[in-house]
PDB file of C-alpha atoms in Angstrom:
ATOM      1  CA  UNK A 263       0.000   0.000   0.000  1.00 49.00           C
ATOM      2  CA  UNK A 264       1.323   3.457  -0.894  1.00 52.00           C
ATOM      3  CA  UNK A 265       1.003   6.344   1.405  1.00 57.00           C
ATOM      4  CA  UNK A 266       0.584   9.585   0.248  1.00 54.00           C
ATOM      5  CA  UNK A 267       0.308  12.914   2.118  1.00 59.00           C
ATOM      6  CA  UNK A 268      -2.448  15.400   1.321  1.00 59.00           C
ATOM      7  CA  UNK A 269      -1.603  18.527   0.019  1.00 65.00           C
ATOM      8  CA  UNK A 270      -4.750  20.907  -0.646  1.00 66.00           C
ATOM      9  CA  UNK A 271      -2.605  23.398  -2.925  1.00 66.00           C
ATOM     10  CA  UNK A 272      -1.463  20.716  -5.454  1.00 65.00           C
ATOM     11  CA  UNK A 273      -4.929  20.919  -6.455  1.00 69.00           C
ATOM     12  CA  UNK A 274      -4.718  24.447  -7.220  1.00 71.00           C
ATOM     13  CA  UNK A 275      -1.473  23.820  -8.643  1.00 68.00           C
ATOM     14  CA  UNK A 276      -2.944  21.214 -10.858  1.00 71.00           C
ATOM     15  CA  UNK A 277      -5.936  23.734 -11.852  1.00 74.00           C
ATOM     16  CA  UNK A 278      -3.171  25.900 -12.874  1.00 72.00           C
ATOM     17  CA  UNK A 279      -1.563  24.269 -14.972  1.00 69.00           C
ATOM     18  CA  UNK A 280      -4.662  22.770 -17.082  1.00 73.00           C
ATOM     19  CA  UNK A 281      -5.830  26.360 -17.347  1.00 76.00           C
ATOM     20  CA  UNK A 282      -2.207  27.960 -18.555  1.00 72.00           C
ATOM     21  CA  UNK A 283      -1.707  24.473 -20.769  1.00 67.00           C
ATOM     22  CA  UNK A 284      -5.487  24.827 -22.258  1.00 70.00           C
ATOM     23  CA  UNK A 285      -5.340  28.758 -22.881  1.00 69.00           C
ATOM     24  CA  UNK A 286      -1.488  28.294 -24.294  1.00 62.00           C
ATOM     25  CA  UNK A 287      -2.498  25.845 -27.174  1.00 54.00           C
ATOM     26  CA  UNK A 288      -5.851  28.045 -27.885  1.00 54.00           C
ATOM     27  CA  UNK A 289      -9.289  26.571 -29.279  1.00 54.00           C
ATOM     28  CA  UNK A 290      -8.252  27.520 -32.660  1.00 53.00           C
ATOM     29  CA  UNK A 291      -4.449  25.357 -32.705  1.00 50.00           C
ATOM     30  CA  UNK A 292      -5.874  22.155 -33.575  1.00 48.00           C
ATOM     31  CA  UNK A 293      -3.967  19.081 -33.335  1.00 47.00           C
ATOM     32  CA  UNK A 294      -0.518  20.969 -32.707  1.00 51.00           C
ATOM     33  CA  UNK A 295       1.790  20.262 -30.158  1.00 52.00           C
ATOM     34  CA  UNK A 296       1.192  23.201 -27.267  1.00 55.00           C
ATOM     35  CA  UNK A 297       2.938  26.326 -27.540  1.00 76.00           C
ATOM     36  CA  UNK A 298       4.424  26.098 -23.984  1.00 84.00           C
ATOM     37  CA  UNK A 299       5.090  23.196 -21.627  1.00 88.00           C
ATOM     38  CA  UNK A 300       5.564  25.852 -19.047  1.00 90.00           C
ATOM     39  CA  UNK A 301       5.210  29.726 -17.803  1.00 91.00           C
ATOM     40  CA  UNK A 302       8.428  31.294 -15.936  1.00 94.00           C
ATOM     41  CA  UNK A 303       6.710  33.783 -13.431  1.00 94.00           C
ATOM     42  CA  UNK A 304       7.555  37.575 -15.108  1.00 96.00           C
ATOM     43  CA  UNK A 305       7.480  41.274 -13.377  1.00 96.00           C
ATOM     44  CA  UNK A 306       7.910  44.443 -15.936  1.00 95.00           C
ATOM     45  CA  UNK A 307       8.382  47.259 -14.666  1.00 96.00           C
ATOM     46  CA  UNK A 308       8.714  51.053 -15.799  1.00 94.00           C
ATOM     47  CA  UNK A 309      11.053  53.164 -15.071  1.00 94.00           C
ATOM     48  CA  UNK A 310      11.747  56.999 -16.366  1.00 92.00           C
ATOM     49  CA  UNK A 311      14.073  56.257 -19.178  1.00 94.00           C
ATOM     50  CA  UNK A 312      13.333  52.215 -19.860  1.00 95.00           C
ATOM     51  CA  UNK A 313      10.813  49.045 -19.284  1.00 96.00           C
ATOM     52  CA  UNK A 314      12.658  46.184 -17.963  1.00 97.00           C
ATOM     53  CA  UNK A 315      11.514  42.506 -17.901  1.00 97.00           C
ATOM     54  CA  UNK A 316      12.612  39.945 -15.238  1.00 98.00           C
ATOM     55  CA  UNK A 317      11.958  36.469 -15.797  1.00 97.00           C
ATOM     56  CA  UNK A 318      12.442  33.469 -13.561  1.00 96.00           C
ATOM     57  CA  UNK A 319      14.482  30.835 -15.398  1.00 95.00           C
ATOM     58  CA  UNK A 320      16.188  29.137 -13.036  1.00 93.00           C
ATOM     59  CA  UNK A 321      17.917  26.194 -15.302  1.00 90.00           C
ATOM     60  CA  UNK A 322      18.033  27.193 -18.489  1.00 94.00           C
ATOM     61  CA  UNK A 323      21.321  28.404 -20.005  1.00 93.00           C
ATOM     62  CA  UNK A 324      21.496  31.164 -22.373  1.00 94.00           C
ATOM     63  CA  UNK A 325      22.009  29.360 -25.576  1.00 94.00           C
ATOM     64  CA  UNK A 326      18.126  27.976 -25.104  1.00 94.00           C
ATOM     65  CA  UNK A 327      16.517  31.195 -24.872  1.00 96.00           C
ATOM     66  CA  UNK A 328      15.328  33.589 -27.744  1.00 96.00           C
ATOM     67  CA  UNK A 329      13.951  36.785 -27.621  1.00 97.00           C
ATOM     68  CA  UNK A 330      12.265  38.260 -30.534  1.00 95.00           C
ATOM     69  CA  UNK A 331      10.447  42.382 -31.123  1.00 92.00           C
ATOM     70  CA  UNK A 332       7.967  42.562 -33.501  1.00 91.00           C
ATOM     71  CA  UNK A 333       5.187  44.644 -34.261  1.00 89.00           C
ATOM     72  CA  UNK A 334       5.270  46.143 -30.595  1.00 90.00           C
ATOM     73  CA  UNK A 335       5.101  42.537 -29.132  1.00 94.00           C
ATOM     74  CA  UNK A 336       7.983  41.109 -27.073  1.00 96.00           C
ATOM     75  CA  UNK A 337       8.653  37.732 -27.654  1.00 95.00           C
ATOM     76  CA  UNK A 338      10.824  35.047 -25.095  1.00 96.00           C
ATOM     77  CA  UNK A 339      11.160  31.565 -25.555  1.00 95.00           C
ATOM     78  CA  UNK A 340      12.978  28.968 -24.497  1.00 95.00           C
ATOM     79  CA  UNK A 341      13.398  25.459 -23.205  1.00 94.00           C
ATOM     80  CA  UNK A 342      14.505  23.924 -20.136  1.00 91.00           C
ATOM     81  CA  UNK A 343      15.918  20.426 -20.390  1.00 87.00           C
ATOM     82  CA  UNK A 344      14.212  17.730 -18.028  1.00 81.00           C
ATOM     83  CA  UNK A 345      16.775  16.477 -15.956  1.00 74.00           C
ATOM     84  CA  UNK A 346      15.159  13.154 -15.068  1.00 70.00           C
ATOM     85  CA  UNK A 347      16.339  10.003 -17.021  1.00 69.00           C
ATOM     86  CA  UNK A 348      14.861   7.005 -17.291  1.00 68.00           C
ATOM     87  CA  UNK A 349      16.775   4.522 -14.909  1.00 69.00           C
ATOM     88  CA  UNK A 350      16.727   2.705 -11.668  1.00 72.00           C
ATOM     89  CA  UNK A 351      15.400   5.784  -9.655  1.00 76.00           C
ATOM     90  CA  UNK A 352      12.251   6.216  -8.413  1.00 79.00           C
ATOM     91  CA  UNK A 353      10.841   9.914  -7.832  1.00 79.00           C
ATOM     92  CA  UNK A 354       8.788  10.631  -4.582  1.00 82.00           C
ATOM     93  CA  UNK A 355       7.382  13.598  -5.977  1.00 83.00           C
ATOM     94  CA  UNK A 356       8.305  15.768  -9.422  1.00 80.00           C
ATOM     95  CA  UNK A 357       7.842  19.650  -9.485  1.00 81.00           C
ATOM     96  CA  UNK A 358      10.333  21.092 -11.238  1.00 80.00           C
ATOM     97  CA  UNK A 359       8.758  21.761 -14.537  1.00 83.00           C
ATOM     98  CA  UNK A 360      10.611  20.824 -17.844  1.00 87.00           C
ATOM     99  CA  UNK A 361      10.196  21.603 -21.345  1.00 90.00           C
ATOM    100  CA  UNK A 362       9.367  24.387 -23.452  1.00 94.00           C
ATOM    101  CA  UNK A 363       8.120  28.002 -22.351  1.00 95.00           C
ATOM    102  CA  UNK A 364       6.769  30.948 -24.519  1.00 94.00           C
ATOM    103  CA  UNK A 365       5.564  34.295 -23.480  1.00 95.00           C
ATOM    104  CA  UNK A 366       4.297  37.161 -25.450  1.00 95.00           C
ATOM    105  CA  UNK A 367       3.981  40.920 -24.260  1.00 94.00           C
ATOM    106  CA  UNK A 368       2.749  44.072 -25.765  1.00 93.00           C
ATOM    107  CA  UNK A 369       4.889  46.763 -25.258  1.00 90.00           C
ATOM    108  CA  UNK A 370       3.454  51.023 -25.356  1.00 90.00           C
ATOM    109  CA  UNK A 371       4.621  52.679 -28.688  1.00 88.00           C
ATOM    110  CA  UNK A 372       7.573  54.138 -26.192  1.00 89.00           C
ATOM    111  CA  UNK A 373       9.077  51.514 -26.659  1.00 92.00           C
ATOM    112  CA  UNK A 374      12.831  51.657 -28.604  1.00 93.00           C
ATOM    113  CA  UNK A 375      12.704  47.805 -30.639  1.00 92.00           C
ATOM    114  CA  UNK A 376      16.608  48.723 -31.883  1.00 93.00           C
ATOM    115  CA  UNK A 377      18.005  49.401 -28.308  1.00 94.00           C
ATOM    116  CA  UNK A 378      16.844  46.219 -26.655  1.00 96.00           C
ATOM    117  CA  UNK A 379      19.503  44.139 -24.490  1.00 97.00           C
ATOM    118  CA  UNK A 380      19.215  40.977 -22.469  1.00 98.00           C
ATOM    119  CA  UNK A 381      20.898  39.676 -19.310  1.00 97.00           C
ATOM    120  CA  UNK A 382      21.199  36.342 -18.013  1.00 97.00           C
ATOM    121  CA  UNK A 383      22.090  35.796 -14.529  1.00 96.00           C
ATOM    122  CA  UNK A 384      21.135  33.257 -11.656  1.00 95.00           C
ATOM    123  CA  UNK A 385      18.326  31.998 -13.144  1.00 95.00           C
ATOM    124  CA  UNK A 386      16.845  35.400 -13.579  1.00 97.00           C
ATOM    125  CA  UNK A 387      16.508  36.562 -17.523  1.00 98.00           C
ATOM    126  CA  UNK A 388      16.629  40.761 -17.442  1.00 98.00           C
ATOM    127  CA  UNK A 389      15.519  42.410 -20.370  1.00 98.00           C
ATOM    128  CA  UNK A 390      15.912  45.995 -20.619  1.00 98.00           C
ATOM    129  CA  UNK A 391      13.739  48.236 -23.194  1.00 96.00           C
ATOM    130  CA  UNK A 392      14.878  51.919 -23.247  1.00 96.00           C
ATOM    131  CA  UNK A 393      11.902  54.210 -24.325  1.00 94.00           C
ATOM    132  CA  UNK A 394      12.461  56.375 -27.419  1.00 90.00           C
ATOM    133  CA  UNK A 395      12.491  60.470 -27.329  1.00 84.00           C
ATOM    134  CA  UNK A 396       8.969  61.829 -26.952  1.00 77.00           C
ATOM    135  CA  UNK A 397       7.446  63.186 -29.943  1.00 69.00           C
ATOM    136  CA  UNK A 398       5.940  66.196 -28.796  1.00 72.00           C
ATOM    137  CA  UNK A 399       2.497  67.499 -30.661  1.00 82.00           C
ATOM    138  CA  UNK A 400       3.027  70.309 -33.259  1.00 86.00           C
ATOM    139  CA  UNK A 401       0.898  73.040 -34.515  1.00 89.00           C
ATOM    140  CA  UNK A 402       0.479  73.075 -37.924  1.00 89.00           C
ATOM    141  CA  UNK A 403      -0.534  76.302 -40.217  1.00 90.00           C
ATOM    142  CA  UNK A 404      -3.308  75.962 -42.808  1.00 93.00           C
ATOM    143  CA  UNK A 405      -2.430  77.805 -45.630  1.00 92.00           C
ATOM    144  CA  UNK A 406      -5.233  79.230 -47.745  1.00 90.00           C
ATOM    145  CA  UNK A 407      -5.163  78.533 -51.374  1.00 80.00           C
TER     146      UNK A 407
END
């Protein structure tokens, strides 16, 4: 007989997940694989001069991540290798997730796509945005004919 202990929030967990996993592959995606195995937790945040983008990543190197601008929308996948291999071992419990992750973000207009870096350090991905000069309204002259 196998024990288990009773966790209420793995049920939450669990609702989670189904809910990020069903609205990540989308009614309309058919018989696709899912976009995302995965969503790394993400805080942007505005500052006077630049938007910056901290992702949780703890595990994935550098080389698996891309980050993509287009059309205003901020684009950051990746993929974190499962470190489990089939073998003798037995696992208690699993949480650490594995596999693929993608997340999509609309940026404001401010936004300056040319002037984009990233940073990758202790599991934290850092993406910093600067915002482009402020076009400032103009008055213009109607000239009779």
């Amino acid at each position: 007989m196998r024990i288990a202990r009773y966790e209420p929030w793995n049920l939450v967990h669990k609702m989670h997940h189904d809910l990020d996993r069903i609205f990540a592959s989308g009614p309309d995606r058919g018989t696709e694989e899912p976009v995302a195995d995965w969503l790394p937790a993400v805080d942007i945040a505005e500052e006077q001069q630049r938007f910056v983008v901290r992702a949780d990543i703890p595990g994935v190197s550098p080389e698996m991540i891309e980050i993509t601008m287009d059309d205003g929308v901020l684009s950051i996948r990746g993929e974190r290798r499962n470190e489990i291999e089939d073998g003798d071992e037995q696992y208690r419990r699993v949480e650490r997730a594995s596999g693929r992750f993608y997340r999509r973000f609309n940026l404001p207009d401010a936004a300056d796509a040319e002037g984009i870096t990233a940073r990758h350090s202790n599991g934290v991905l850092e993406i910093v945005i600067p915002k482009q000069a402020r076009v400032m309204p103009r008055k213009i002259a109607v000239e009779t004919a």
